[in-house]
Coordinates of C-alpha atoms in Angstrom, one line a residue:
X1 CA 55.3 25.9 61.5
X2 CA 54.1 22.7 60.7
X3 CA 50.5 21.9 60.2
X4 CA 48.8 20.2 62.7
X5 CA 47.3 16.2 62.3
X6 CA 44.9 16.3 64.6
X7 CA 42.0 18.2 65.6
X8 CA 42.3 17.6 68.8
X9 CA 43.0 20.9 70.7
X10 CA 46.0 21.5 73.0
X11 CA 45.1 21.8 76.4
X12 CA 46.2 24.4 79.1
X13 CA 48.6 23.5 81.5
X14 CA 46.7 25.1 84.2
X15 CA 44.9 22.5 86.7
X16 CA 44.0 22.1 90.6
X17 CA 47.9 21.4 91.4
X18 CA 46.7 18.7 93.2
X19 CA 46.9 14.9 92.6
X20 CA 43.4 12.3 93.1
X21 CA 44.9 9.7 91.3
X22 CA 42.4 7.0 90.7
X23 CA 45.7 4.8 89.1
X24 CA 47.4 5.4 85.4
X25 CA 46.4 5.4 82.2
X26 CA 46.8 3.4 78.6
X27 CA 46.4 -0.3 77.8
X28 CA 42.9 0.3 77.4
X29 CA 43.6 3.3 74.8
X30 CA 43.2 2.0 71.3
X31 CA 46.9 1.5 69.9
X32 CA 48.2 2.1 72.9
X33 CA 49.6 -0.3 76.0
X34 CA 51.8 -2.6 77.3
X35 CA 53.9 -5.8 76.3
X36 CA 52.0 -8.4 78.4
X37 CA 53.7 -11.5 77.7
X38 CA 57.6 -11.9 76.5
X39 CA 56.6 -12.0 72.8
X40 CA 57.6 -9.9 70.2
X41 CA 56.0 -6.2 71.2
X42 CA 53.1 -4.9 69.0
X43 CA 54.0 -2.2 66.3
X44 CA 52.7 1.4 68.0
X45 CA 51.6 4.5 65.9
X46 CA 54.1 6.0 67.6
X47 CA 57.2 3.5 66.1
X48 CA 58.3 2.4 69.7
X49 CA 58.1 -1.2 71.0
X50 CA 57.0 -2.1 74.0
X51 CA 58.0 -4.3 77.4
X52 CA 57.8 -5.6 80.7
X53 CA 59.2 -3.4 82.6
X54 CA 61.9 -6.2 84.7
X55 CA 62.2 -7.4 81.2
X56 CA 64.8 -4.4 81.3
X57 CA 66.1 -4.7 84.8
X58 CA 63.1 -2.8 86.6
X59 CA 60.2 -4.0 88.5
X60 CA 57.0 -2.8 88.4
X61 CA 56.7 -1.9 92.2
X62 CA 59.8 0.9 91.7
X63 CA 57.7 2.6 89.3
X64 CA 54.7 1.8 91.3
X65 CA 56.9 3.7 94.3
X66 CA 56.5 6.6 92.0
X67 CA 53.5 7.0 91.3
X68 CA 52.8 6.7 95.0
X69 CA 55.1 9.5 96.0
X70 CA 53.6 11.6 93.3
X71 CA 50.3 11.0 94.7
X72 CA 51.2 11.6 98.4
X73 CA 52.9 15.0 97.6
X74 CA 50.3 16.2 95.7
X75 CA 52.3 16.9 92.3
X76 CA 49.3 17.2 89.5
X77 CA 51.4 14.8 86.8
X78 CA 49.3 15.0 83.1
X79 CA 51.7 12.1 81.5
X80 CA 54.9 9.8 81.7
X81 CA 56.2 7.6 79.1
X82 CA 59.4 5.6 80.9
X83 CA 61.8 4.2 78.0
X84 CA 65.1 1.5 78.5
X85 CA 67.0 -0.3 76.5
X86 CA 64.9 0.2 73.2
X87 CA 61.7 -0.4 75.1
X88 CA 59.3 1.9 76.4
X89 CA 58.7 -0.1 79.5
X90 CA 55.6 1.6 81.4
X91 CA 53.4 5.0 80.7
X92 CA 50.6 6.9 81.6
X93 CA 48.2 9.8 81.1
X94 CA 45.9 11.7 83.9
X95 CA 42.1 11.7 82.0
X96 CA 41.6 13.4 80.5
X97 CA 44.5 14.4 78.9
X98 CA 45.9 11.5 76.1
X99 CA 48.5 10.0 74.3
X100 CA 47.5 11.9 70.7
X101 CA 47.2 15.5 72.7
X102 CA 49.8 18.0 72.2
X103 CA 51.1 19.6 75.9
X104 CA 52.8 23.3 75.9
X105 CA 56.7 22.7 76.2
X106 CA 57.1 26.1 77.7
X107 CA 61.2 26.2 78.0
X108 CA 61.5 22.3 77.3
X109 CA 61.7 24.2 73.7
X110 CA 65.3 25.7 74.2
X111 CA 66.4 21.8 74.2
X112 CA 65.1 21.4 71.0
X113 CA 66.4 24.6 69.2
X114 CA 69.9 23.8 70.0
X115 CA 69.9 20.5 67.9
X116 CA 69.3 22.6 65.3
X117 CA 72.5 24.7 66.3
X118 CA 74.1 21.6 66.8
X119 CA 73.3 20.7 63.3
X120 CA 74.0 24.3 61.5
X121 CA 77.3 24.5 63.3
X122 CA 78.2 20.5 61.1
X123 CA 77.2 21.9 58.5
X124 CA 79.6 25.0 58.9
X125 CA 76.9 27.1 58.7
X126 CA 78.5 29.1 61.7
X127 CA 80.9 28.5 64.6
X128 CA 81.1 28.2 68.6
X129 CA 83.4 31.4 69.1
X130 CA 81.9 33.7 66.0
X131 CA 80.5 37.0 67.4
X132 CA 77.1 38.1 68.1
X133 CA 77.2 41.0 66.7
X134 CA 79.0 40.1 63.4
X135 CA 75.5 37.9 62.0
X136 CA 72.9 41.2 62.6
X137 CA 74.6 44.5 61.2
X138 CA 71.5 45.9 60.3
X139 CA 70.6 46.1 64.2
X140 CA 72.9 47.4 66.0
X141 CA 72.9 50.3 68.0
X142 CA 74.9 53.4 67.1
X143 CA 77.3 52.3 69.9
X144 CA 78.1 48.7 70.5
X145 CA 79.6 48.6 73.9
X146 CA 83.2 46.2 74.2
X147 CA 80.8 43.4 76.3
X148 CA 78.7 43.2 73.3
X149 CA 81.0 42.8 70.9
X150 CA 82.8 40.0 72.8
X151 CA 79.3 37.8 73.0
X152 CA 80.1 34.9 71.4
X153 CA 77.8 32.1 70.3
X154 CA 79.5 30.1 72.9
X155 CA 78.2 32.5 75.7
X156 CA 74.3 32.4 74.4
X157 CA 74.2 28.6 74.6
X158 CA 75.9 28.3 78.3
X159 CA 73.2 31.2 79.2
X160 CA 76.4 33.5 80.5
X161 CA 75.8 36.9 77.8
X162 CA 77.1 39.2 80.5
X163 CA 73.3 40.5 80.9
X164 CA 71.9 41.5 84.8
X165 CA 69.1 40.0 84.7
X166 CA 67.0 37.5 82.9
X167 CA 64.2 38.0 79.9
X168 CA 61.6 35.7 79.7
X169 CA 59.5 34.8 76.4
X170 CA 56.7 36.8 77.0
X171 CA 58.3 40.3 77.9
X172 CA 58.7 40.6 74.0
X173 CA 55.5 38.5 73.2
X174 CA 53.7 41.6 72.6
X175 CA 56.5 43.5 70.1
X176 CA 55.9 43.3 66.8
X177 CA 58.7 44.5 65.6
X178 CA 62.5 43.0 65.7
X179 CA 63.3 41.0 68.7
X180 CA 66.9 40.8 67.6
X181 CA 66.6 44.8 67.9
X182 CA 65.5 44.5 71.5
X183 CA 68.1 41.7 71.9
X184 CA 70.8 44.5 71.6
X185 CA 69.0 47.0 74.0
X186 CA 70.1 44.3 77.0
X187 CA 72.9 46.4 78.5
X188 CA 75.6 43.9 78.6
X189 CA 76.9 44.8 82.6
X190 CA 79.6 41.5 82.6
X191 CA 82.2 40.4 80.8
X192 CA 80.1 37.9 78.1
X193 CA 81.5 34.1 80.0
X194 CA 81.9 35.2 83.2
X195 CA 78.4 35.1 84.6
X196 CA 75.6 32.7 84.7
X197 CA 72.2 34.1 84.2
X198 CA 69.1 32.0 82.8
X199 CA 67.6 34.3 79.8
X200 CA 65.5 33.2 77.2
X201 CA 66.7 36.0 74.9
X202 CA 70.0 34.0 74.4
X203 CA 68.1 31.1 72.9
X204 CA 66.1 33.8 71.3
X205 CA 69.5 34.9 69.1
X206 CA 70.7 31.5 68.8
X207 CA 67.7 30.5 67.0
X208 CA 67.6 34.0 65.0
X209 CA 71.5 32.9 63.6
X210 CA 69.9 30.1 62.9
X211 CA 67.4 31.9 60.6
X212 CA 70.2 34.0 59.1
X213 CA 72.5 31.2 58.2
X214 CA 70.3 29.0 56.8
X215 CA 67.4 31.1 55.4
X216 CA 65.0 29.0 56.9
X217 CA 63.4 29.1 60.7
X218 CA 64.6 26.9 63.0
X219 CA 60.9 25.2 62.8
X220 CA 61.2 24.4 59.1
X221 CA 64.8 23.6 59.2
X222 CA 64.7 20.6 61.8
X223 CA 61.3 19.5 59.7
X224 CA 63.4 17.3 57.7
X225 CA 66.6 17.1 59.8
X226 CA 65.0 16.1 63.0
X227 CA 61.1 16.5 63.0
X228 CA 60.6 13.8 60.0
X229 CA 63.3 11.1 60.9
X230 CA 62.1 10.8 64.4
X231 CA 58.7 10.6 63.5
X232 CA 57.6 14.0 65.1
X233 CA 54.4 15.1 63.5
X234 CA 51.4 17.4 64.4
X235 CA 53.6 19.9 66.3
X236 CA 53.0 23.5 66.5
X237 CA 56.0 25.9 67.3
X238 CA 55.4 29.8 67.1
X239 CA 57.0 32.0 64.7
X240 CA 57.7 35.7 65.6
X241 CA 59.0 38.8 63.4
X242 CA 61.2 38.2 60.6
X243 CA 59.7 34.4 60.1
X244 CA 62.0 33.4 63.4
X245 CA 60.7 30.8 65.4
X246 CA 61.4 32.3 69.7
X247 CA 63.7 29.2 69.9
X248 CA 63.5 29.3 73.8
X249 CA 59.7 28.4 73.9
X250 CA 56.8 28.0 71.8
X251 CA 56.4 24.6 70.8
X252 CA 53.5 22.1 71.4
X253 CA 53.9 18.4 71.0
X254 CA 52.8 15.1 72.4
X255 CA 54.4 13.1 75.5
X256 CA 56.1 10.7 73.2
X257 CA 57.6 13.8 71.2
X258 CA 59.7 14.4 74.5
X259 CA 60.4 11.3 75.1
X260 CA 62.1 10.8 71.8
X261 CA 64.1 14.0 72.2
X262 CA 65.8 12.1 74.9
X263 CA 66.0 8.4 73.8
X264 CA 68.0 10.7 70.4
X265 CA 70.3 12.2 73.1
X266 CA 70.7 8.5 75.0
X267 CA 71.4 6.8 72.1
X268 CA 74.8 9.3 71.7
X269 CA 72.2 11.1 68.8
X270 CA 71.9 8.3 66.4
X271 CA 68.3 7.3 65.4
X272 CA 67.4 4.1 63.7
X273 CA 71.4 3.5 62.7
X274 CA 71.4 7.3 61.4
X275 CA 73.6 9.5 62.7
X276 CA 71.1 13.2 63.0
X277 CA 73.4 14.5 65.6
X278 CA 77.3 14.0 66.2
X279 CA 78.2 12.4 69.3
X280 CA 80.5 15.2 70.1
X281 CA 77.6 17.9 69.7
X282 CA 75.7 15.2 72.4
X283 CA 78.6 15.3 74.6
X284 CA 78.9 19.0 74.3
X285 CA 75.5 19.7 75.6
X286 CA 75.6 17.8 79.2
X287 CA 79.1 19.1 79.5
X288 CA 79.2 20.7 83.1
X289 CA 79.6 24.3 81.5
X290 CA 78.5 26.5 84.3
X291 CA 79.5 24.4 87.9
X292 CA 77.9 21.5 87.5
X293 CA 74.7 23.4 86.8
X294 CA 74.0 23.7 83.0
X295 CA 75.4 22.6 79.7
X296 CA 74.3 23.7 76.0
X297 CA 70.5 24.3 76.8
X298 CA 70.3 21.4 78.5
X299 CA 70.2 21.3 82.8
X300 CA 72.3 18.9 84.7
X301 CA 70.5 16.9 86.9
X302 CA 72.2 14.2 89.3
X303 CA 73.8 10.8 89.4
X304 CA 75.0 11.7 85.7
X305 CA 71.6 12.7 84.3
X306 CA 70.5 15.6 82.4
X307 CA 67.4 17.1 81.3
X308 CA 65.4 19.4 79.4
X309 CA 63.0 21.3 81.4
X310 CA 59.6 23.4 80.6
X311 CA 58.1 25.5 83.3
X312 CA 55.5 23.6 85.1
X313 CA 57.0 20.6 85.1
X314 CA 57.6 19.2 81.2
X315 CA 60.6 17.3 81.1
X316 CA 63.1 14.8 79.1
X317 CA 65.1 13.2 81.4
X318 CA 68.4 11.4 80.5
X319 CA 70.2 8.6 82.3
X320 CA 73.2 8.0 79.9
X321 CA 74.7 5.3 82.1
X322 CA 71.5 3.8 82.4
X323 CA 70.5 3.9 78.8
X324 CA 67.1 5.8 79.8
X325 CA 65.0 8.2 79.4
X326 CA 61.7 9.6 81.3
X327 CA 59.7 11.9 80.0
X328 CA 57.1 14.2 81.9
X329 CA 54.5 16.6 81.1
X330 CA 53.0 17.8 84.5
X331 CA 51.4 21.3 86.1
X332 CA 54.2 21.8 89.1
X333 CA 54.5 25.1 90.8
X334 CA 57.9 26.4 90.5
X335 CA 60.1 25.7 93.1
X336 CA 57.6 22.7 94.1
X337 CA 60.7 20.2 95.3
X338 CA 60.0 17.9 92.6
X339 CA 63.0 16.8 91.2
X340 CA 65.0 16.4 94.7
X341 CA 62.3 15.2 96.4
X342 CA 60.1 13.0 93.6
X343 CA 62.0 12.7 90.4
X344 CA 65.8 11.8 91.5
X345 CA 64.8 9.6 94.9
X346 CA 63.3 7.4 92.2
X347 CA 65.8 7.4 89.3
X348 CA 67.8 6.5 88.5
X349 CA 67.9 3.8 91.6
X350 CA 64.8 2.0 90.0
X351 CA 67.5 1.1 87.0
X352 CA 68.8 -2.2 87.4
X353 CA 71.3 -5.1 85.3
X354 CA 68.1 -7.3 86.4
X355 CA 64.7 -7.7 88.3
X356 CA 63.0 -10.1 89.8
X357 CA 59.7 -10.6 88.3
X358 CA 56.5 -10.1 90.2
X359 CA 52.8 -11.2 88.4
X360 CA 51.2 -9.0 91.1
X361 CA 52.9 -6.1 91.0
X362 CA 53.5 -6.2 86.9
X363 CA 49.7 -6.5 87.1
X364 CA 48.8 -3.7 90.0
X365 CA 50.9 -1.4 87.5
X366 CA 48.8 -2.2 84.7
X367 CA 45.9 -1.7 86.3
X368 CA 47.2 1.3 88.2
X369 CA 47.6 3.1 84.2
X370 CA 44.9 2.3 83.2
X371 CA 42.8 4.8 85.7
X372 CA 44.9 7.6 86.1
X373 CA 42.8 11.0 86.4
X374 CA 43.4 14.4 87.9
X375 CA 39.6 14.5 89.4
X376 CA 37.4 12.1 90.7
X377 CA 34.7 11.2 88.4
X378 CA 31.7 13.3 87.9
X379 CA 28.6 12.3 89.7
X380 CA 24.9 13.4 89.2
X381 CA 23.6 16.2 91.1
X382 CA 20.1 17.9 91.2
X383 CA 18.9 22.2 91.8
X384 CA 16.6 22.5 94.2
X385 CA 15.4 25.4 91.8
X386 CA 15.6 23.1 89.0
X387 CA 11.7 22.7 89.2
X388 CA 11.0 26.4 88.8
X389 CA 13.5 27.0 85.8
X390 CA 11.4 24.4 84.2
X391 CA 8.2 25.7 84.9
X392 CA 9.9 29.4 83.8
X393 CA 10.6 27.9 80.5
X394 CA 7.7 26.5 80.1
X395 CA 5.6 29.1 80.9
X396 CA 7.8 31.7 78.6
X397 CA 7.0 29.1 75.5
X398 CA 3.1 29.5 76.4
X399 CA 3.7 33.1 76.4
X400 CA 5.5 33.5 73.1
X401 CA 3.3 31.1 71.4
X402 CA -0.4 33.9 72.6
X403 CA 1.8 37.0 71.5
X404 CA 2.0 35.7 68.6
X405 CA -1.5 34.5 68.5
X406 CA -2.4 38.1 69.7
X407 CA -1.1 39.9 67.6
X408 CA 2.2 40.8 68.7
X409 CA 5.2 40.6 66.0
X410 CA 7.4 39.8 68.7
X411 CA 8.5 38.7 72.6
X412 CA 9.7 41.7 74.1
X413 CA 13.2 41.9 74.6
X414 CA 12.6 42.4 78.2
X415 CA 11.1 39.5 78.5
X416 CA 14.0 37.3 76.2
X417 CA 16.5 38.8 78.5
X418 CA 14.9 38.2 81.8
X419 CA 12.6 35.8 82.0
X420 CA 11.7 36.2 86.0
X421 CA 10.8 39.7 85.3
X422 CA 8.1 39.3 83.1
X423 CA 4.7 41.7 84.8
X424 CA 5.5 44.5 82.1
X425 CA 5.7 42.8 79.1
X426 CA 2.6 40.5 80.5
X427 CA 0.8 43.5 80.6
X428 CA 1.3 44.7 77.5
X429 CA 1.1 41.6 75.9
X430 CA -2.8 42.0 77.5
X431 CA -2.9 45.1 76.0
X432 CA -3.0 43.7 72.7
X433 CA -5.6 40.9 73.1
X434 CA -9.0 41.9 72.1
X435 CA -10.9 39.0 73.4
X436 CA -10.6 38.5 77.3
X437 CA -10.5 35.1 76.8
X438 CA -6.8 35.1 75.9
X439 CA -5.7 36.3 79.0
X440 CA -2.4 34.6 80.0
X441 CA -2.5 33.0 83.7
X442 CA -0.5 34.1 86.2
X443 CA 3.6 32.8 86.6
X444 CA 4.2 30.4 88.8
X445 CA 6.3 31.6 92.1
X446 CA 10.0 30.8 91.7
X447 CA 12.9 31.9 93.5
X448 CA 15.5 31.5 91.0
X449 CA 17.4 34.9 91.5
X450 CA 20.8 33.2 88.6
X451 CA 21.3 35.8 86.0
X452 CA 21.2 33.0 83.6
X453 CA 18.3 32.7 81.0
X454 CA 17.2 29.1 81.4
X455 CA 17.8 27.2 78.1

């Protein structure tokens, strides 16, 4: 697993599901923001330039259209990063999440592991129509039924094993002990090739031949085949028993991370005039493999795009005949409509061979990102008890300062603990005073009833 740059925690996808969007986010982020004039785009930490958006052939108001739609339906977006042409050409994050944080991927993951298959398979490490079985010996079961045996690597990446029913990543979260063991407990009911079923245990094994073949996780061996020549740093992908990375989820990275995943794949998987996957392999995995529906890890989408796809909503979405890519990370409940209604009315119709420049719009979108934010900001409120919390605290302070001036060692517990019930250890504290004079005055009347100890 690589070893994180920043300290900046990742953050939960969870959220309100719902969208007060205030505008978008960016230019005003240090490093980050937007081409304003047609000169030569500012260098960017993250090694992409920058542009107008209609310098690309699409105006500002499609994108504003968007944003709108996204706002009016509620869907609670955390970032975009839109990229044509060589340009990233607008973006955005929802305050308070960032450019530099790191977002779960959830299956978004699986889209990643196969480039590493992709890879391992040039480097006739293994091949498409090798058997299951014939990498893991050592795990069998005593009887390996004639489905099994006919599982092919072929039928793990086009998600059609012959298993029933579907596994997801954190049925075997808790197991400690070889997932490629439980891997051959599935009973295989169809013939492996005939039947579409979404598993991540198939992306599971495709990553655990990865590990056997190579000797290294699938983590360590994109680091310098993938990871490093993209630019990809302060990532954080799980490993689980036996040093194998759970290839269908598990990986945190930033917005721009995704984004680049799909400007490799739109770019026929050359990066900065190297070749780091074959165009073939790229061609394999938006293939219609499965009705139109799925290639190598990799969904189909419509008009000619594909995309990979986290639960919640984190995608990398490819246009090939468009030459873009948009990449999402986002908090959507499944099944929310987002992609027929939101995501595909916009794009790739917004992709033009021109646009008409507009000063007003270019600048409504520019002020539009740099306000994004999933709540309204925080205003200044007051406790109507607030007054007799004070006075509670204050009053405990006087008290602790004559115990110890009378002798006691200590504040009672009772009284640390519960600072409204305080008549018992008053009187004892009494108890302890020899001179009258240091009788403590009576508490103030409060009606805080919190179970909180005032601070």
């Amino acid at each position: 697993m690589e070893e994180t740059t920043t300290t900046t925690p990742a953050i939960s996808r969870r959220g309100l599901l719902r969208l007060s969007l205030g505008g978008t986010a960016m230019a005003s982020l240090p490093g980050i923001g937007w081409a304003a004039t047609g000169a030569a785009a500012p260098a960017f930490a993250d090694g992409l330039p920058r542009s107008r958006p209609e310098a690309q052939g699409i105006s500002s108001a499609s994108i504003l259209a968007f944003l709108d739609d996204a706002e009016r339906g509620a869907f609670e977006l955390h970032s975009f990063m839109l990229w044509r042409n060589g340009h990233v050409v607008a973006e955005g994050w929802w305050d308070p999440y960032k450019p530099e944080r790191r977002h779960m991927t959830h299956s978004l993951t699986k889209s990643v592991t196969v480039c590493a298959v992709g890879m391992a398979i040039a480097d006739g490490k293994f091949g498409l129509d090798d058997k299951v079985v014939s990498f893991f010996p050592e795990h069998l079961p005593p009887t390996v039924s004639a489905n099994l045996a006919a599982m092919t690597v072929r039928d793990l990446l086009t998600m059609r094993t012959g298993h029933e029913s579907m596994v997801s990543g954190s049925v075997w979260r808790p197991i400690r002990t070889s997932w490629i063991a439980e891997f051959f407990k599935i009973p295989v009911v169809y013939t492996p090739g005939s039947k579409f079923v979404y598993t991540s245990a198939a992306t599971y094994m495709l990553s655990a031949i990865v590990t056997k073949t190579t000797g290294q996780s699938t983590a360590d061996y994109l680091k310098p085949r993938f990871f490093e020549p993209l630019g990809i740093t302060g990532y954080e992908w799980d490993v689980g028993p036996e040093g194998i990375s759970p290839g269908a989820n598990g990986l945190s990275w930033k917005t721009v991370d995704s984004l680049k995943l799909g400007i490799l794949h739109a770019q026929n998987g050359q990066w900065n005039g190297k070749q780091i996957l074959t165009k073939a392999w790229v061609d394999s995995v938006h293939a219609p493999h499965t009705k139109d529906r799925y290639g190598y890890q990799w969904w189909l989408g419509q008009h000619g795009a594909y995309n990979a796809d986290g639960l919640f909503g984190q995608y990398s979405v490819v246009f090939p005949e468009q030459n873009a890519v948009l990449a999402l990370n986002s908090a959507l409940p499944p099944k929310a409509g987002f992609n027929a209604g939101i995501l595909y009315k916009h794009f790739p119709a917004a992709f033009g061979a021109t646009a008409v420049a507009s000063e007003k719009d270019y600048a409504a979108l520019k002020a539009r990102t740099r306000t994004l934010q999933l709540l309204p900001p925080v205003k200044p409120t007051s406790s109507p008890v607030a007054a007799n919390v004070r006075a509670s605290a204050l009053t405990l302070r006087r008290t602790r300062r004559r115990s110890s001036r009378c002798g006691s060692t200590s504040l009672p517990r009772s009284l640390a603990s519960s600072p409204w019930k305080t008549t018992a250890a008053r009187t004892r504290c009494r108890s302890a005073c020899a001179s009258p004079s240091r009788a403590i005055p009576p508490l103030p009347a409060t009606s805080c009833t919190t179970s909180t100890s005032p601070k």
